[in-house]
Amino acid sequence: MSQNTGDRLLLIEKVLLLKSLPIFRDTPENILADLAPLMEEEEFEQGTTIFREGEIGDCMFIINRGVISIHKGTVGLAELGEKEVFGELSLLDAETRSASATCQTDCTLFRINQEPFYELIDSRPEIARGFIKILCKRLRAQNERSVQIVK
């Protein structure tokens, strides 16, 4: 893992990136401007494991560049690309990760840590709405898949 200091996004670019994510699509820009400074840019090489299933989670990631594989052991669950998020449940609770995340390519990610996020939603509860919506959407999709498997 290496930090890249020469290619940092400006605050407005971070706000636009956040606004492009389904989680924050309905969040006003002025509120996203409070969230953007919490985004820590990190670079990872292909093959790097970002986190492992079973580890305690305390942050989420936004993919700025690259492809991430979400998997349980050798079973692939999802492949995520630019402007997608993963690990978002760990912003809401510090439970163990339900899967592992590995870089399929060189990646530039933004990390948002749980503690500063909690502090922000204390003053800006609107930010939590996007999370609630996306989690409900994922739960409904999982329920649909479960029903189709049973049929």
PDB file of C-alpha atoms in Angstrom:
ATOM      1  CA  MET A   1       0.000   0.000   0.000  1.00  0.00           C
ATOM      2  CA  SER A   2       1.307   3.435  -0.818  1.00  0.00           C
ATOM      3  CA  GLN A   3      -0.019   6.942  -0.420  1.00  0.00           C
ATOM      4  CA  ASN A   4      -0.163   9.106  -3.532  1.00  0.00           C
ATOM      5  CA  THR A   5       0.325  12.796  -2.810  1.00  0.00           C
ATOM      6  CA  GLY A   6       0.637  14.079  -6.377  1.00  0.00           C
ATOM      7  CA  ASP A   7      -2.819  13.243  -7.661  1.00  0.00           C
ATOM      8  CA  ARG A   8      -5.220  14.226  -4.862  1.00  0.00           C
ATOM      9  CA  LEU A   9      -8.787  15.207  -5.599  1.00  0.00           C
ATOM     10  CA  LEU A  10      -9.985  18.656  -4.677  1.00  0.00           C
ATOM     11  CA  LEU A  11     -12.856  19.034  -2.212  1.00  0.00           C
ATOM     12  CA  ILE A  12     -15.330  19.808  -5.009  1.00  0.00           C
ATOM     13  CA  GLU A  13     -14.195  16.699  -6.910  1.00  0.00           C
ATOM     14  CA  LYS A  14     -14.751  14.587  -3.812  1.00  0.00           C
ATOM     15  CA  VAL A  15     -18.232  16.079  -3.405  1.00  0.00           C
ATOM     16  CA  LEU A  16     -19.037  15.246  -7.039  1.00  0.00           C
ATOM     17  CA  LEU A  17     -17.741  11.709  -6.550  1.00  0.00           C
ATOM     18  CA  LEU A  18     -19.901  11.263  -3.436  1.00  0.00           C
ATOM     19  CA  LYS A  19     -22.928  12.686  -5.273  1.00  0.00           C
ATOM     20  CA  SER A  20     -22.445  10.106  -8.051  1.00  0.00           C
ATOM     21  CA  LEU A  21     -22.766   7.208  -5.575  1.00  0.00           C
ATOM     22  CA  PRO A  22     -26.226   5.668  -5.025  1.00  0.00           C
ATOM     23  CA  ILE A  23     -25.674   5.874  -1.249  1.00  0.00           C
ATOM     24  CA  PHE A  24     -25.377   9.675  -1.355  1.00  0.00           C
ATOM     25  CA  ARG A  25     -27.347  10.547  -4.504  1.00  0.00           C
ATOM     26  CA  ASP A  26     -30.155  12.242  -2.535  1.00  0.00           C
ATOM     27  CA  THR A  27     -27.846  14.001  -0.077  1.00  0.00           C
ATOM     28  CA  PRO A  28     -27.472  17.771  -0.679  1.00  0.00           C
ATOM     29  CA  GLU A  29     -24.044  18.956  -1.830  1.00  0.00           C
ATOM     30  CA  ASN A  30     -23.542  21.218   1.191  1.00  0.00           C
ATOM     31  CA  ILE A  31     -23.851  18.162   3.463  1.00  0.00           C
ATOM     32  CA  LEU A  32     -21.531  16.124   1.237  1.00  0.00           C
ATOM     33  CA  ALA A  33     -19.021  18.976   1.577  1.00  0.00           C
ATOM     34  CA  ASP A  34     -18.893  18.093   5.294  1.00  0.00           C
ATOM     35  CA  LEU A  35     -18.316  14.410   4.471  1.00  0.00           C
ATOM     36  CA  ALA A  36     -15.687  14.908   1.733  1.00  0.00           C
ATOM     37  CA  PRO A  37     -12.832  15.873   4.105  1.00  0.00           C
ATOM     38  CA  LEU A  38     -13.226  12.471   5.823  1.00  0.00           C
ATOM     39  CA  MET A  39     -12.213  10.698   2.594  1.00  0.00           C
ATOM     40  CA  GLU A  40      -8.627   9.422   2.871  1.00  0.00           C
ATOM     41  CA  GLU A  41      -7.064   8.490  -0.461  1.00  0.00           C
ATOM     42  CA  GLU A  42      -5.067   5.248  -0.573  1.00  0.00           C
ATOM     43  CA  GLU A  43      -3.425   3.310  -3.382  1.00  0.00           C
ATOM     44  CA  PHE A  44      -3.128  -0.472  -3.501  1.00  0.00           C
ATOM     45  CA  GLU A  45      -1.342  -2.808  -5.885  1.00  0.00           C
ATOM     46  CA  GLN A  46      -3.046  -5.633  -7.756  1.00  0.00           C
ATOM     47  CA  GLY A  47      -3.433  -8.692  -5.517  1.00  0.00           C
ATOM     48  CA  THR A  48      -3.542  -6.722  -2.255  1.00  0.00           C
ATOM     49  CA  THR A  49      -6.150  -7.880   0.254  1.00  0.00           C
ATOM     50  CA  ILE A  50      -7.939  -4.802   1.606  1.00  0.00           C
ATOM     51  CA  PHE A  51      -9.618  -6.753   4.391  1.00  0.00           C
ATOM     52  CA  ARG A  52     -10.397 -10.364   5.247  1.00  0.00           C
ATOM     53  CA  GLU A  53     -13.612 -12.076   6.202  1.00  0.00           C
ATOM     54  CA  GLY A  54     -13.861 -12.216   9.995  1.00  0.00           C
ATOM     55  CA  GLU A  55     -11.811  -9.077  10.686  1.00  0.00           C
ATOM     56  CA  ILE A  56     -13.462  -6.311  12.677  1.00  0.00           C
ATOM     57  CA  GLY A  57     -14.576  -3.578  10.293  1.00  0.00           C
ATOM     58  CA  ASP A  58     -14.282   0.118  11.093  1.00  0.00           C
ATOM     59  CA  CYS A  59     -14.400   1.807   7.675  1.00  0.00           C
ATOM     60  CA  MET A  60     -15.854   1.725   4.182  1.00  0.00           C
ATOM     61  CA  PHE A  61     -14.170   2.229   0.828  1.00  0.00           C
ATOM     62  CA  ILE A  62     -15.079   4.067  -2.358  1.00  0.00           C
ATOM     63  CA  ILE A  63     -13.411   2.879  -5.557  1.00  0.00           C
ATOM     64  CA  ASN A  64     -11.969   5.820  -7.481  1.00  0.00           C
ATOM     65  CA  ARG A  65      -9.944   3.650  -9.877  1.00  0.00           C
ATOM     66  CA  GLY A  66      -9.597  -0.103 -10.313  1.00  0.00           C
ATOM     67  CA  VAL A  67     -11.514  -3.322  -9.698  1.00  0.00           C
ATOM     68  CA  ILE A  68     -12.167  -5.022  -6.348  1.00  0.00           C
ATOM     69  CA  SER A  69     -13.250  -8.633  -5.870  1.00  0.00           C
ATOM     70  CA  ILE A  70     -15.526  -9.408  -2.921  1.00  0.00           C
ATOM     71  CA  HIS A  71     -15.234 -13.085  -1.982  1.00  0.00           C
ATOM     72  CA  LYS A  72     -15.659 -15.748   0.687  1.00  0.00           C
ATOM     73  CA  GLY A  73     -12.588 -17.928   0.388  1.00  0.00           C
ATOM     74  CA  THR A  74     -12.323 -18.817  -3.293  1.00  0.00           C
ATOM     75  CA  VAL A  75     -16.003 -18.133  -4.035  1.00  0.00           C
ATOM     76  CA  GLY A  76     -16.510 -14.791  -5.777  1.00  0.00           C
ATOM     77  CA  LEU A  77     -19.508 -12.773  -4.609  1.00  0.00           C
ATOM     78  CA  ALA A  78     -19.091  -9.552  -6.595  1.00  0.00           C
ATOM     79  CA  GLU A  79     -16.702  -7.589  -8.723  1.00  0.00           C
ATOM     80  CA  LEU A  80     -16.854  -3.862  -8.113  1.00  0.00           C
ATOM     81  CA  GLY A  81     -15.449  -1.010 -10.178  1.00  0.00           C
ATOM     82  CA  GLU A  82     -15.145   2.748 -10.229  1.00  0.00           C
ATOM     83  CA  LYS A  83     -17.714   4.726  -8.238  1.00  0.00           C
ATOM     84  CA  GLU A  84     -18.827   1.721  -6.229  1.00  0.00           C
ATOM     85  CA  VAL A  85     -18.560   1.263  -2.461  1.00  0.00           C
ATOM     86  CA  PHE A  86     -17.785  -1.695  -0.252  1.00  0.00           C
ATOM     87  CA  GLY A  87     -17.522  -2.283   3.474  1.00  0.00           C
ATOM     88  CA  GLU A  88     -20.268   0.251   4.133  1.00  0.00           C
ATOM     89  CA  LEU A  89     -21.878  -1.827   6.885  1.00  0.00           C
ATOM     90  CA  SER A  90     -18.764  -1.172   8.955  1.00  0.00           C
ATOM     91  CA  LEU A  91     -19.609   2.511   9.072  1.00  0.00           C
ATOM     92  CA  LEU A  92     -22.748   1.632  10.998  1.00  0.00           C
ATOM     93  CA  ASP A  93     -21.482  -1.131  13.279  1.00  0.00           C
ATOM     94  CA  ALA A  94     -18.068  -2.514  14.168  1.00  0.00           C
ATOM     95  CA  GLU A  95     -18.884  -6.156  13.526  1.00  0.00           C
ATOM     96  CA  THR A  96     -16.778  -8.678  11.663  1.00  0.00           C
ATOM     97  CA  ARG A  97     -16.471  -8.431   7.880  1.00  0.00           C
ATOM     98  CA  SER A  98     -18.801 -10.858   6.106  1.00  0.00           C
ATOM     99  CA  ALA A  99     -16.407 -11.337   3.162  1.00  0.00           C
ATOM    100  CA  SER A 100     -12.905 -10.476   1.963  1.00  0.00           C
ATOM    101  CA  ALA A 101     -11.972  -7.722  -0.512  1.00  0.00           C
ATOM    102  CA  THR A 102      -9.005  -8.058  -2.875  1.00  0.00           C
ATOM    103  CA  CYS A 103      -7.648  -5.756  -5.603  1.00  0.00           C
ATOM    104  CA  GLN A 104      -8.005  -7.312  -9.050  1.00  0.00           C
ATOM    105  CA  THR A 105      -6.066  -4.374 -10.534  1.00  0.00           C
ATOM    106  CA  ASP A 106      -4.007  -1.523  -9.127  1.00  0.00           C
ATOM    107  CA  CYS A 107      -6.574   0.565  -7.226  1.00  0.00           C
ATOM    108  CA  THR A 108      -7.088   4.041  -5.848  1.00  0.00           C
ATOM    109  CA  LEU A 109      -9.613   3.959  -3.019  1.00  0.00           C
ATOM    110  CA  PHE A 110     -11.065   6.443  -0.584  1.00  0.00           C
ATOM    111  CA  ARG A 111     -11.422   5.256   2.999  1.00  0.00           C
ATOM    112  CA  ILE A 112     -14.025   6.732   5.352  1.00  0.00           C
ATOM    113  CA  ASN A 113     -13.469   5.736   8.971  1.00  0.00           C
ATOM    114  CA  GLN A 114     -16.299   4.960  11.366  1.00  0.00           C
ATOM    115  CA  GLU A 115     -15.540   7.310  14.268  1.00  0.00           C
ATOM    116  CA  PRO A 116     -15.412  10.587  12.292  1.00  0.00           C
ATOM    117  CA  PHE A 117     -18.441   9.379  10.313  1.00  0.00           C
ATOM    118  CA  TYR A 118     -20.416   8.873  13.545  1.00  0.00           C
ATOM    119  CA  GLU A 119     -19.460  12.356  14.663  1.00  0.00           C
ATOM    120  CA  LEU A 120     -20.674  13.768  11.361  1.00  0.00           C
ATOM    121  CA  ILE A 121     -24.046  12.009  11.406  1.00  0.00           C
ATOM    122  CA  ASP A 122     -24.628  13.348  14.911  1.00  0.00           C
ATOM    123  CA  SER A 123     -24.759  16.811  13.368  1.00  0.00           C
ATOM    124  CA  ARG A 124     -25.932  15.779   9.866  1.00  0.00           C
ATOM    125  CA  PRO A 125     -28.429  12.883  10.176  1.00  0.00           C
ATOM    126  CA  GLU A 126     -29.354  13.325   6.493  1.00  0.00           C
ATOM    127  CA  ILE A 127     -26.203  11.409   5.598  1.00  0.00           C
ATOM    128  CA  ALA A 128     -27.610   8.279   7.236  1.00  0.00           C
ATOM    129  CA  ARG A 129     -30.656   8.311   4.910  1.00  0.00           C
ATOM    130  CA  GLY A 130     -28.632   7.179   1.916  1.00  0.00           C
ATOM    131  CA  PHE A 131     -27.268   4.263   3.891  1.00  0.00           C
ATOM    132  CA  ILE A 132     -30.709   3.214   5.021  1.00  0.00           C
ATOM    133  CA  LYS A 133     -32.019   3.322   1.440  1.00  0.00           C
ATOM    134  CA  ILE A 134     -29.167   1.312  -0.057  1.00  0.00           C
ATOM    135  CA  LEU A 135     -29.278  -1.286   2.719  1.00  0.00           C
ATOM    136  CA  CYS A 136     -33.033  -1.707   2.242  1.00  0.00           C
ATOM    137  CA  LYS A 137     -32.495  -2.106  -1.511  1.00  0.00           C
ATOM    138  CA  ARG A 138     -29.846  -4.767  -0.951  1.00  0.00           C
ATOM    139  CA  LEU A 139     -32.010  -6.600   1.568  1.00  0.00           C
ATOM    140  CA  ARG A 140     -34.935  -6.644  -0.876  1.00  0.00           C
ATOM    141  CA  ALA A 141     -32.665  -7.945  -3.656  1.00  0.00           C
ATOM    142  CA  GLN A 142     -31.336 -10.675  -1.350  1.00  0.00           C
ATOM    143  CA  ASN A 143     -34.891 -11.627  -0.393  1.00  0.00           C
ATOM    144  CA  GLU A 144     -35.785 -11.871  -4.085  1.00  0.00           C
ATOM    145  CA  ARG A 145     -32.792 -14.126  -4.774  1.00  0.00           C
ATOM    146  CA  SER A 146     -33.756 -16.316  -1.801  1.00  0.00           C
ATOM    147  CA  VAL A 147     -37.328 -16.666  -3.092  1.00  0.00           C
ATOM    148  CA  GLN A 148     -36.076 -17.586  -6.581  1.00  0.00           C
ATOM    149  CA  ILE A 149     -33.762 -20.246  -5.145  1.00  0.00           C
ATOM    150  CA  VAL A 150     -36.651 -21.784  -3.198  1.00  0.00           C
ATOM    151  CA  LYS A 151     -38.863 -21.960  -6.320  1.00  0.00           C
TER     152      LYS A 151
END
